[in-house]
Amino acid sequence: MKLLLLSLTSSLAATGLAFNLPGAQQKVQYPALTKNASNEASRRNFLQSAGAVVAASLVSPIKSNAFEIGGKITYGDESIMSPKTHGTSEQPVQSELLYGVSNKLADKITNFNRHFAEMGGYFRSTDFEDIVLNAKGPVTFYDSVTGKPLFVAPIGRSPEEFIQESEVHGWPSFRDQEVVWENVRVLKSSGETVSVDGTHLGHNLPDRRGNRYCINLVSVAGKPV
């Protein structure tokens, strides 16, 4: 995955491997090793280090250039959703949202709603699945109002597994390691999942695997700002 490769490049320079990082400005090239015992040992060390980074990413936050992804659930209080200029937000949703979602529906769900959701399976009528499957790494989902990053998925699972779980439940379903907690809060009293700016996103509906954030696609269809 893109984020994991970015984490690896600085610590694995001695392996003789080259990474072509999606979205990076240049190819990261390291000198090739000759075929000897040292070479084999270095490559074994590389595989062990890579495995360690992958495992750690599932329990610890991943640092990107701009924000951390994952970590422990972060709770907020009811004041986040207090009335503001435009419902629970300061402004309407962006005029041009991604995935082909309805702006009218998005504004209603995100800014003037606390309990209801888009229709189950709504995301299947959009570009959501195609974008996730064709992406060359995890997809960042942005707040439909503010454009702040809220979720990055899939992390620790394949695109197919992410979509399959979303299809089973009816809404894009994110896990703890895929949340940008800097911008997301869960209201302890209800499990309502919201942005720090008052955008209604969905609800935390835990299952036997842990927290599962059942999120309206219309709420996370924004463009980065």
Tab-separated table of C-alpha atoms in Angstrom:
chain	number	residue	atom	x	y	z
A	1	MET	CA	0.000	0.000	0.000
A	2	LYS	CA	1.074	3.527	-0.712
A	3	LEU	CA	1.132	4.649	2.909
A	4	LEU	CA	3.087	1.605	4.038
A	5	LEU	CA	5.647	1.998	1.260
A	6	LEU	CA	6.188	5.597	2.242
A	7	SER	CA	6.885	4.426	5.782
A	8	LEU	CA	9.369	1.825	4.599
A	9	THR	CA	11.629	3.722	2.219
A	10	SER	CA	13.636	5.643	4.797
A	11	SER	CA	14.503	2.567	6.897
A	12	LEU	CA	15.199	0.028	4.160
A	13	ALA	CA	17.748	1.842	2.013
A	14	ALA	CA	20.291	-0.927	2.422
A	15	THR	CA	18.173	-3.608	0.773
A	16	GLY	CA	19.039	-2.665	-2.799
A	17	LEU	CA	15.371	-2.396	-3.786
A	18	ALA	CA	13.665	0.313	-5.802
A	19	PHE	CA	10.182	1.610	-5.091
A	20	ASN	CA	7.982	3.404	-7.591
A	21	LEU	CA	5.604	5.089	-5.192
A	22	PRO	CA	2.131	5.960	-6.539
A	23	GLY	CA	1.631	9.690	-6.366
A	24	ALA	CA	5.259	10.402	-5.511
A	25	GLN	CA	7.212	12.884	-7.581
A	26	GLN	CA	10.133	10.608	-8.282
A	27	LYS	CA	11.270	7.020	-8.149
A	28	VAL	CA	13.232	6.060	-5.071
A	29	GLN	CA	16.245	4.042	-6.252
A	30	TYR	CA	18.814	2.328	-4.066
A	31	PRO	CA	22.099	0.697	-5.206
A	32	ALA	CA	21.735	-2.951	-6.150
A	33	LEU	CA	23.503	-5.563	-4.031
A	34	THR	CA	25.716	-8.263	-5.466
A	35	LYS	CA	24.576	-11.879	-5.219
A	36	ASN	CA	26.250	-13.134	-2.053
A	37	ALA	CA	25.420	-14.129	1.493
A	38	SER	CA	25.154	-10.494	2.531
A	39	ASN	CA	22.622	-9.958	-0.260
A	40	GLU	CA	20.413	-12.809	0.917
A	41	ALA	CA	20.647	-11.698	4.533
A	42	SER	CA	19.676	-8.147	3.587
A	43	ARG	CA	16.678	-9.344	1.629
A	44	ARG	CA	15.566	-11.528	4.553
A	45	ASN	CA	15.877	-8.495	6.818
A	46	PHE	CA	13.790	-6.487	4.350
A	47	LEU	CA	10.957	-9.008	4.416
A	48	GLN	CA	11.012	-9.131	8.207
A	49	SER	CA	10.981	-5.324	8.447
A	50	ALA	CA	8.155	-5.036	5.921
A	51	GLY	CA	6.078	-7.564	7.839
A	52	ALA	CA	6.662	-5.660	11.058
A	53	VAL	CA	5.515	-2.375	9.518
A	54	VAL	CA	2.361	-3.961	8.089
A	55	ALA	CA	1.486	-5.517	11.437
A	56	ALA	CA	2.159	-2.291	13.334
A	57	SER	CA	-0.079	-0.286	11.005
A	58	LEU	CA	-3.117	-2.200	12.203
A	59	VAL	CA	-2.696	-1.070	15.825
A	60	SER	CA	-0.791	2.213	15.594
A	61	PRO	CA	-1.504	5.437	13.689
A	62	ILE	CA	0.061	5.755	10.245
A	63	LYS	CA	1.620	9.141	9.573
A	64	SER	CA	1.139	10.655	6.128
A	65	ASN	CA	2.574	13.963	4.983
A	66	ALA	CA	-0.385	15.875	6.381
A	67	PHE	CA	-2.319	13.776	8.919
A	68	GLU	CA	-2.367	10.599	10.999
A	69	ILE	CA	-4.564	7.655	10.106
A	70	GLY	CA	-5.834	5.157	12.655
A	71	GLY	CA	-5.421	4.790	16.390
A	72	LYS	CA	-7.875	4.582	19.264
A	73	ILE	CA	-11.430	5.818	18.990
A	74	THR	CA	-11.828	9.504	19.894
A	75	TYR	CA	-15.026	10.613	21.574
A	76	GLY	CA	-16.724	13.995	21.436
A	77	ASP	CA	-19.658	15.640	23.180
A	78	GLU	CA	-23.021	16.888	22.010
A	79	SER	CA	-21.788	20.464	21.627
A	80	ILE	CA	-20.124	19.525	18.323
A	81	MET	CA	-23.564	19.207	16.767
A	82	SER	CA	-25.009	22.438	18.122
A	83	PRO	CA	-26.990	24.612	15.649
A	84	LYS	CA	-24.831	26.770	13.405
A	85	THR	CA	-25.233	28.975	10.333
A	86	HIS	CA	-26.323	26.076	8.091
A	87	GLY	CA	-27.898	23.379	10.218
A	88	THR	CA	-25.147	21.740	12.269
A	89	SER	CA	-22.461	23.149	9.927
A	90	GLU	CA	-21.295	26.624	9.044
A	91	GLN	CA	-21.957	26.176	5.308
A	92	PRO	CA	-23.645	23.915	2.736
A	93	VAL	CA	-21.932	20.946	1.099
A	94	GLN	CA	-19.515	21.598	-1.743
A	95	SER	CA	-21.137	22.399	-5.080
A	96	GLU	CA	-19.363	19.581	-6.953
A	97	LEU	CA	-19.190	16.389	-4.910
A	98	LEU	CA	-17.400	13.187	-5.925
A	99	TYR	CA	-18.749	9.720	-6.836
A	100	GLY	CA	-21.794	11.187	-8.585
A	101	VAL	CA	-23.778	11.598	-5.364
A	102	SER	CA	-26.772	13.915	-5.033
A	103	ASN	CA	-25.912	17.350	-3.637
A	104	LYS	CA	-29.448	17.829	-2.371
A	105	LEU	CA	-29.380	14.533	-0.494
A	106	ALA	CA	-25.873	15.227	0.796
A	107	ASP	CA	-26.850	18.596	2.267
A	108	LYS	CA	-29.915	17.126	3.937
A	109	ILE	CA	-28.078	14.162	5.469
A	110	THR	CA	-24.935	15.991	6.576
A	111	ASN	CA	-26.322	19.311	7.819
A	112	PHE	CA	-29.966	18.825	8.797
A	113	ASN	CA	-30.055	15.312	10.182
A	114	ARG	CA	-28.959	13.372	13.246
A	115	HIS	CA	-30.664	9.998	12.949
A	116	PHE	CA	-31.482	9.090	9.350
A	117	ALA	CA	-29.275	7.838	6.514
A	118	GLU	CA	-29.126	7.543	2.763
A	119	MET	CA	-30.879	4.416	1.471
A	120	GLY	CA	-29.046	1.166	2.142
A	121	GLY	CA	-26.973	0.245	-0.898
A	122	TYR	CA	-27.103	3.798	-2.273
A	123	PHE	CA	-23.344	3.745	-2.878
A	124	ARG	CA	-23.805	0.959	-5.438
A	125	SER	CA	-25.523	3.437	-7.770
A	126	THR	CA	-22.452	5.694	-7.704
A	127	ASP	CA	-18.805	5.506	-8.834
A	128	PHE	CA	-17.682	4.395	-5.354
A	129	GLU	CA	-16.874	0.775	-6.174
A	130	ASP	CA	-15.091	1.522	-9.447
A	131	ILE	CA	-12.925	4.190	-7.810
A	132	VAL	CA	-11.942	1.925	-4.904
A	133	LEU	CA	-11.141	-1.042	-7.148
A	134	ASN	CA	-9.153	0.987	-9.681
A	135	ALA	CA	-7.190	3.067	-7.171
A	136	LYS	CA	-3.489	2.312	-6.829
A	137	GLY	CA	-3.628	2.378	-3.057
A	138	PRO	CA	-6.010	3.462	-0.306
A	139	VAL	CA	-8.621	6.115	-1.157
A	140	THR	CA	-8.975	9.233	0.992
A	141	PHE	CA	-12.568	10.242	1.745
A	142	TYR	CA	-13.126	13.939	2.441
A	143	ASP	CA	-15.806	15.837	4.354
A	144	SER	CA	-18.537	16.923	1.929
A	145	VAL	CA	-18.709	20.309	3.671
A	146	THR	CA	-15.156	21.247	4.688
A	147	GLY	CA	-13.031	19.025	2.436
A	148	LYS	CA	-11.044	17.740	5.416
A	149	PRO	CA	-9.814	14.103	5.270
A	150	LEU	CA	-12.004	11.800	7.364
A	151	PHE	CA	-11.257	8.215	6.302
A	152	VAL	CA	-8.572	6.414	4.280
A	153	ALA	CA	-9.450	2.928	3.062
A	154	PRO	CA	-8.780	0.150	2.637
A	155	ILE	CA	-5.979	-0.310	5.185
A	156	GLY	CA	-5.140	-3.783	6.447
A	157	ARG	CA	-7.492	-5.431	3.944
A	158	SER	CA	-8.020	-5.607	0.214
A	159	PRO	CA	-10.304	-3.314	-1.824
A	160	GLU	CA	-12.532	-6.318	-2.453
A	161	GLU	CA	-12.853	-7.015	1.280
A	162	PHE	CA	-13.666	-3.355	1.975
A	163	ILE	CA	-16.387	-3.341	-0.674
A	164	GLN	CA	-17.750	-6.719	0.398
A	165	GLU	CA	-18.189	-5.577	3.996
A	166	SER	CA	-19.824	-2.353	2.795
A	167	GLU	CA	-22.227	-4.331	0.605
A	168	VAL	CA	-23.171	-6.651	3.471
A	169	HIS	CA	-24.104	-3.736	5.733
A	170	GLY	CA	-25.426	-1.370	3.043
A	171	TRP	CA	-23.104	1.585	3.673
A	172	PRO	CA	-19.343	2.197	3.347
A	173	SER	CA	-17.958	0.551	6.479
A	174	PHE	CA	-14.676	1.737	7.982
A	175	ARG	CA	-12.513	0.339	10.796
A	176	ASP	CA	-10.422	2.077	13.469
A	177	GLN	CA	-7.220	1.902	11.406
A	178	GLU	CA	-8.938	3.806	8.571
A	179	VAL	CA	-10.159	6.851	10.538
A	180	VAL	CA	-8.478	10.275	10.598
A	181	TRP	CA	-9.246	10.958	14.256
A	182	GLU	CA	-7.970	14.514	14.037
A	183	ASN	CA	-11.199	15.318	12.173
A	184	VAL	CA	-13.666	12.655	13.379
A	185	ARG	CA	-15.479	12.142	16.676
A	186	VAL	CA	-17.919	9.568	18.046
A	187	LEU	CA	-20.620	10.727	20.464
A	188	LYS	CA	-20.431	8.339	23.397
A	189	SER	CA	-24.119	8.505	24.255
A	190	SER	CA	-25.381	7.402	20.847
A	191	GLY	CA	-22.499	6.171	18.685
A	192	GLU	CA	-23.252	8.938	16.212
A	193	THR	CA	-20.121	9.540	14.142
A	194	VAL	CA	-19.526	13.157	13.147
A	195	SER	CA	-16.842	15.503	11.928
A	196	VAL	CA	-15.296	17.991	14.355
A	197	ASP	CA	-17.055	20.709	12.326
A	198	GLY	CA	-20.575	19.330	12.833
A	199	THR	CA	-21.042	17.147	9.753
A	200	HIS	CA	-23.220	14.098	10.415
A	201	LEU	CA	-21.388	11.082	8.985
A	202	GLY	CA	-23.148	7.969	10.287
A	203	HIS	CA	-22.910	5.693	13.335
A	204	ASN	CA	-20.487	3.347	15.037
A	205	LEU	CA	-22.081	-0.114	14.962
A	206	PRO	CA	-19.516	-2.482	16.507
A	207	ASP	CA	-19.400	-6.165	15.638
A	208	ARG	CA	-17.237	-9.084	16.814
A	209	ARG	CA	-14.238	-7.593	14.960
A	210	GLY	CA	-14.460	-4.263	16.776
A	211	ASN	CA	-15.691	-0.798	15.922
A	212	ARG	CA	-17.368	-0.437	12.523
A	213	TYR	CA	-18.200	3.029	11.273
A	214	CYS	CA	-21.254	2.801	9.035
A	215	ILE	CA	-20.930	6.009	6.983
A	216	ASN	CA	-23.127	7.789	4.460
A	217	LEU	CA	-21.229	8.145	1.195
A	218	VAL	CA	-22.897	11.542	0.625
A	219	SER	CA	-21.173	12.783	3.799
A	220	VAL	CA	-17.650	11.829	2.675
A	221	ALA	CA	-17.823	12.771	-1.014
A	222	GLY	CA	-16.030	16.089	-0.751
A	223	LYS	CA	-12.946	17.322	-2.577
A	224	PRO	CA	-9.807	18.237	-0.608
A	225	VAL	CA	-9.312	21.924	0.112
